[in-house]
mmCIF file of C-alpha atoms in Angstrom:
data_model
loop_
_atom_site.group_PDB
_atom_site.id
_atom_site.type_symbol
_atom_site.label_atom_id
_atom_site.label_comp_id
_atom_site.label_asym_id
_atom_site.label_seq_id
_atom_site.Cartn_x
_atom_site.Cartn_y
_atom_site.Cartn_z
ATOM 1 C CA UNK A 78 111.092 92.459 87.664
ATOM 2 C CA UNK A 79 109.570 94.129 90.661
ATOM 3 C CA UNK A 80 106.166 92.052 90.826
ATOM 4 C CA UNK A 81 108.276 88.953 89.281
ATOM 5 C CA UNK A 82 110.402 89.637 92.951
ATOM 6 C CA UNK A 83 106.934 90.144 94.921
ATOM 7 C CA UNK A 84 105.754 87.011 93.716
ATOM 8 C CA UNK A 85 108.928 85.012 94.531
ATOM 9 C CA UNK A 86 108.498 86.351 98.146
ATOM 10 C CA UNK A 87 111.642 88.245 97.926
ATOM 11 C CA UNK A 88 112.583 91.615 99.285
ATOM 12 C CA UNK A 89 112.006 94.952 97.527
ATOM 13 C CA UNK A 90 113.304 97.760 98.426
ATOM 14 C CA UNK A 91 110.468 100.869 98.550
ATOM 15 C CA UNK A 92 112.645 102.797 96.565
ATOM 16 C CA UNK A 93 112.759 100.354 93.776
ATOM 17 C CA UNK A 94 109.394 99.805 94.092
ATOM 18 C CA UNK A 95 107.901 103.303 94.181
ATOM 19 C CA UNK A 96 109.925 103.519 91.062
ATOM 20 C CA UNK A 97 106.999 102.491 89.006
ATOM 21 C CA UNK A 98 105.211 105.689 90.001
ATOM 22 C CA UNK A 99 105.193 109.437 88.318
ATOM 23 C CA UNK A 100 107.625 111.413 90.188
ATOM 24 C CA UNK A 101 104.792 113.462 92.303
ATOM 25 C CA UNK A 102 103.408 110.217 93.357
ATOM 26 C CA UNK A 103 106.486 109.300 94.693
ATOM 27 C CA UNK A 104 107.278 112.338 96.879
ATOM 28 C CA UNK A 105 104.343 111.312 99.042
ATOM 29 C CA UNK A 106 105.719 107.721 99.168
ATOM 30 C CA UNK A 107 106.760 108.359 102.703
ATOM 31 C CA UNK A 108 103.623 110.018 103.884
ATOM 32 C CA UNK A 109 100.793 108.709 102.256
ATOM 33 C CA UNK A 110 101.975 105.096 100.824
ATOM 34 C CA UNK A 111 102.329 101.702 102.987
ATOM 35 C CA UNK A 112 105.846 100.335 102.898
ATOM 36 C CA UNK A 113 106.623 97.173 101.149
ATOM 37 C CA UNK A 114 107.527 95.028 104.146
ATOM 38 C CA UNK A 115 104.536 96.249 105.776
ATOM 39 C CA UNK A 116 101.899 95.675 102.813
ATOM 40 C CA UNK A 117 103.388 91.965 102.740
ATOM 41 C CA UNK A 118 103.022 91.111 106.884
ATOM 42 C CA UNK A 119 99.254 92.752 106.632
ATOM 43 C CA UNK A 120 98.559 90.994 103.652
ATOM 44 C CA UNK A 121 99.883 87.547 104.957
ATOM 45 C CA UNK A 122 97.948 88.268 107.939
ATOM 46 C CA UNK A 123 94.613 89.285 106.015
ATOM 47 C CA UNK A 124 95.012 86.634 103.221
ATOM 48 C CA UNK A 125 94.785 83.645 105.488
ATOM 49 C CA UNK A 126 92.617 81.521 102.415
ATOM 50 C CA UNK A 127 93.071 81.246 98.902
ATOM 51 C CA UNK A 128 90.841 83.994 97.087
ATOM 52 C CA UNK A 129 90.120 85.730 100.387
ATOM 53 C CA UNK A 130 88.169 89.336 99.362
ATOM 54 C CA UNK A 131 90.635 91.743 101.233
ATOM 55 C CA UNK A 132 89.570 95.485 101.228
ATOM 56 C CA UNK A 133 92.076 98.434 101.184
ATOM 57 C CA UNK A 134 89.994 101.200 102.791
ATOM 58 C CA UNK A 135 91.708 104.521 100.839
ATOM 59 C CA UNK A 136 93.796 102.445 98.568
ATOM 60 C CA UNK A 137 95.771 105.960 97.500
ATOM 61 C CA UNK A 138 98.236 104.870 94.620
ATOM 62 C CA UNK A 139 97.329 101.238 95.116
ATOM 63 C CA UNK A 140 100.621 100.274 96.828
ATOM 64 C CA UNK A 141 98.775 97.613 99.611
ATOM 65 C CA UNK A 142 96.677 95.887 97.153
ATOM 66 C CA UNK A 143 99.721 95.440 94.390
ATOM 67 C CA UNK A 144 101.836 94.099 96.941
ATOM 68 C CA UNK A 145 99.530 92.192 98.675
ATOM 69 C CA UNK A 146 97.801 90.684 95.463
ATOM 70 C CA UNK A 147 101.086 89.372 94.407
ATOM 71 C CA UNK A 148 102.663 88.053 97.605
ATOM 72 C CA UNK A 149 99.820 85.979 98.767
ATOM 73 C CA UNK A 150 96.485 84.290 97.329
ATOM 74 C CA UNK A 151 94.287 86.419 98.296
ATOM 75 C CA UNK A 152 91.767 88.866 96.016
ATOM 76 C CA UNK A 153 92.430 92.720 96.837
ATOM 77 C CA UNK A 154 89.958 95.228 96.320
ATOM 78 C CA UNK A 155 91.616 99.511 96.842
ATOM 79 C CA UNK A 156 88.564 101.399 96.841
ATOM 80 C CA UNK A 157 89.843 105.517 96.215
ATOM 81 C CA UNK A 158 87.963 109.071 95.637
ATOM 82 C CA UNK A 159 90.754 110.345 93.586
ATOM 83 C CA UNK A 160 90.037 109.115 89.695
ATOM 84 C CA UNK A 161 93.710 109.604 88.275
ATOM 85 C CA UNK A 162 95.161 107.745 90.871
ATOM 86 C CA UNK A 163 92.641 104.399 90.500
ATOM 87 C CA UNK A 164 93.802 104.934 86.547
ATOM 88 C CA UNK A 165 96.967 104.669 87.260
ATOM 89 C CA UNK A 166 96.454 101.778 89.557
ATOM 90 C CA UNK A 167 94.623 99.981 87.204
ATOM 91 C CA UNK A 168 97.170 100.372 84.026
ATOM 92 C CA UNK A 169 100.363 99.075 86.747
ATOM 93 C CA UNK A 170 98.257 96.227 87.507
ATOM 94 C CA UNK A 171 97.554 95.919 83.493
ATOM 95 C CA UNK A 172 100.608 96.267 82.403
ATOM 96 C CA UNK A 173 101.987 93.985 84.689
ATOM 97 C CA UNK A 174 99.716 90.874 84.486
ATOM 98 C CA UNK A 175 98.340 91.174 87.978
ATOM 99 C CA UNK A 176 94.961 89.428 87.956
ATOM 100 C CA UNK A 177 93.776 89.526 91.710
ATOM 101 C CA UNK A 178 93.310 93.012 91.973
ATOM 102 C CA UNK A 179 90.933 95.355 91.442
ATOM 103 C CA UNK A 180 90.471 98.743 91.681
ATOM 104 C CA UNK A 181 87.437 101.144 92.559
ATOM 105 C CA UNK A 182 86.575 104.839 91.920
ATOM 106 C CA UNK A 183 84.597 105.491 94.934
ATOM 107 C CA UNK A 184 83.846 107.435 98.691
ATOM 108 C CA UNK A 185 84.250 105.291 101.257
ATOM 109 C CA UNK A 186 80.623 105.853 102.374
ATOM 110 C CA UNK A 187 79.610 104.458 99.045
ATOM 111 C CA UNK A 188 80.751 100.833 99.648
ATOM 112 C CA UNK A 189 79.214 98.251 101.705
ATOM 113 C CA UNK A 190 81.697 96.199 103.226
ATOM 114 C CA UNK A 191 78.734 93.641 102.947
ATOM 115 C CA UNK A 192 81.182 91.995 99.870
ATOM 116 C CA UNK A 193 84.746 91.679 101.561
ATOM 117 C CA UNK A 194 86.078 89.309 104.045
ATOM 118 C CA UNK A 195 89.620 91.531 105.853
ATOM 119 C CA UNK A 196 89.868 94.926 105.567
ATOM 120 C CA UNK A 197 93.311 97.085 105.414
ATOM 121 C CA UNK A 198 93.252 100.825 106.672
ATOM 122 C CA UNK A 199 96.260 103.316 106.575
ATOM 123 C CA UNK A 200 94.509 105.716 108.155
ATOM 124 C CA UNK A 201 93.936 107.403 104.766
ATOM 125 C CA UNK A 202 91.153 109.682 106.160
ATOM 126 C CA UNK A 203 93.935 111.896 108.576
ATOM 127 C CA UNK A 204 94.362 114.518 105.576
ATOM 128 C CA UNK A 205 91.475 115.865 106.647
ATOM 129 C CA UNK A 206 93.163 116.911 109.666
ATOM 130 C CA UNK A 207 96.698 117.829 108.862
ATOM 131 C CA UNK A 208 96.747 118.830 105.894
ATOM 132 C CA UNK A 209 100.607 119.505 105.630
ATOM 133 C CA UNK A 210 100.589 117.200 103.270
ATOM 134 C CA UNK A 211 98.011 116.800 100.823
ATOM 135 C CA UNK A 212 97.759 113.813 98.262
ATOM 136 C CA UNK A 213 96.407 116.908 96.082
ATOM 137 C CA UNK A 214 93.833 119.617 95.177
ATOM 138 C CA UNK A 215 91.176 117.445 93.783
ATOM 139 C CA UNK A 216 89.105 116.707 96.751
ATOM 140 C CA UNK A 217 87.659 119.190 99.621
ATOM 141 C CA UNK A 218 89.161 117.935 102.880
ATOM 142 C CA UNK A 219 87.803 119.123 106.620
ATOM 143 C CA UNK A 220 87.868 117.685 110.135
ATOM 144 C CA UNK A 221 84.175 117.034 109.295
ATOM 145 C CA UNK A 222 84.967 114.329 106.679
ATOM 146 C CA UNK A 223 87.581 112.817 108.689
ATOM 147 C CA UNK A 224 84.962 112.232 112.037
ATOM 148 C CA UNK A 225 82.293 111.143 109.665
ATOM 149 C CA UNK A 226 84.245 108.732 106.972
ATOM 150 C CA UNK A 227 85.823 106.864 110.418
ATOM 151 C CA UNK A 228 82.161 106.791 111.842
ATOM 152 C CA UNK A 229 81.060 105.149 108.684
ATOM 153 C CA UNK A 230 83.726 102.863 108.439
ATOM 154 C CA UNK A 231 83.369 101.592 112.019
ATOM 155 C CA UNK A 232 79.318 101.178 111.614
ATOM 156 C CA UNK A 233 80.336 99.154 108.241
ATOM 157 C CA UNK A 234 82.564 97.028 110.481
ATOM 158 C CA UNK A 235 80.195 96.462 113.332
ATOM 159 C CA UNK A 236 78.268 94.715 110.742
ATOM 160 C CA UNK A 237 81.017 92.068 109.724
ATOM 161 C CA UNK A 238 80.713 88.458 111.062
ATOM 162 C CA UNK A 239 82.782 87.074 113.884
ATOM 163 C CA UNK A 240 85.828 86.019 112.590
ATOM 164 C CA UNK A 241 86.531 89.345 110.367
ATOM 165 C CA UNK A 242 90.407 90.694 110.675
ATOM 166 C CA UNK A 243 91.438 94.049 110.234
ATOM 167 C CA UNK A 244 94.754 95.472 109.686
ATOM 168 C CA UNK A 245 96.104 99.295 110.488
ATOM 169 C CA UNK A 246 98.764 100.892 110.344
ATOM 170 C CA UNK A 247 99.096 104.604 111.796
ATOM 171 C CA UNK A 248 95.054 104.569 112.734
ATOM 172 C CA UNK A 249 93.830 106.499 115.536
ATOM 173 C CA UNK A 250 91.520 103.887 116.047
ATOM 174 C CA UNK A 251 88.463 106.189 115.252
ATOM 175 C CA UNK A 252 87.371 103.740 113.269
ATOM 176 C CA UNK A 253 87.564 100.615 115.490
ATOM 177 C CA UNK A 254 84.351 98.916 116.829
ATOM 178 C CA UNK A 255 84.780 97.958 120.141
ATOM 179 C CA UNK A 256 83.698 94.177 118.712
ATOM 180 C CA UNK A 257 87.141 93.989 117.335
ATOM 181 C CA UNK A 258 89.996 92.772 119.614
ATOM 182 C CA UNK A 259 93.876 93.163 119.009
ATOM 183 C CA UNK A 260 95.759 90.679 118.346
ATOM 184 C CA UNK A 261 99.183 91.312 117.002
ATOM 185 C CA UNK A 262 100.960 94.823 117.479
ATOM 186 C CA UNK A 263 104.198 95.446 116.049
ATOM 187 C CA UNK A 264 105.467 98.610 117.728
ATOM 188 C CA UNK A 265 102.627 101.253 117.912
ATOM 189 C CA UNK A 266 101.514 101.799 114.295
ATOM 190 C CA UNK A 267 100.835 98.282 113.278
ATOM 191 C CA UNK A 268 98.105 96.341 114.477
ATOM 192 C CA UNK A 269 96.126 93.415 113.787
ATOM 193 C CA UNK A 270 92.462 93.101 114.935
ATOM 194 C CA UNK A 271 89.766 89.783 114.936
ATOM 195 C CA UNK A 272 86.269 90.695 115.553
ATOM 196 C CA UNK A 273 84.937 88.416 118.361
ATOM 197 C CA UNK A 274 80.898 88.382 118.263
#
């Protein structure tokens, strides 16, 4: 009923939604997981063409790339470090017949953004510098991971054509080349970017 809403461009609450989660995952809804309304205005802006490759950058539980795979036309991508969590995205988007979405078991420094047109980023790399929080116990975190994965990410970015969008939400903007220029903010955590050369 959920995606069968999502699809019909209908509202969902984040309650219902995060629903479809173990109970763990969804006591770090509020911290770690994009919101419904705000996976659906990225993804609109990101998923301007049919089939467009769209690539969640820390795709945690796989919240964005759900959403977004069934509210537009576009092809979403959640790559993730954490194993059980890219399981468990996989088997919701199984289960539930979603066909544009895939997800991948991988460091962020592992993937070329060579193969994706838009990009999404929640700035999943700040656990590495409050760790208040953590996702879990699975992965070493440090200050040193979070300076280097948002140095990666912006050299992967710098390489994009003009044209490229990029959607945050929360980001530092450690991560930003200075290629890309803002577009759209709604209040100060979301942000829409357009590379210009």
């Amino acid at each position: 009923m959920i995606f069968k809403a999502l699809r019909s461009r209908k509202t969902v609450d984040d309650s219902v939604f995060d629903a479809i989660y173990p109970e763990w995952i969804q006591k770090l809804a509020d911290r770690h997981w994009t919101p419904v309304e705000i996976a659906r205005i990225a993804a609109d802006y990101l998923a301007d063409e049919p089939n467009k490759k769209i690539l969640d950058i820390g795709s945690g539980a796989g919240k964005f790339c759900l959403v977004g795979a069934c509210s537009t036309q576009g092809r979403f991508y959640g790559v993730e470090q954490r194993e059980p969590l890219i399981k468990l995205s996989k088997e919701i988007a199984q289960k539930n017949n979603i066909g544009n979405v895939e997800f991948i078991h991988s460091n962020i420094d592992e993937v070329s953004f060579a193969s994706y047109q838009a990009f999404y980023f929640y700035n999943s790399f700040f656990e590495n510098l409050d760790r208040s929080c953590p996702i879990d116990k699975t992965v070493h975190l440090g200050s040193e991971l979070y300076y280097a994965y948002s140095s990666y990410v912006r050299e992967q970015l710098e390489l994009t054509p003009a044209g490229t969008k990029l959607a945050t939400f929360w980001s530092n903007r450690d991560e930003i080349p200075d290629s890309f220029d803002l577009e759209i903010s709604f209040g100060n955590v979301l942000h829409f970017w357009k590379k210009r050369r």
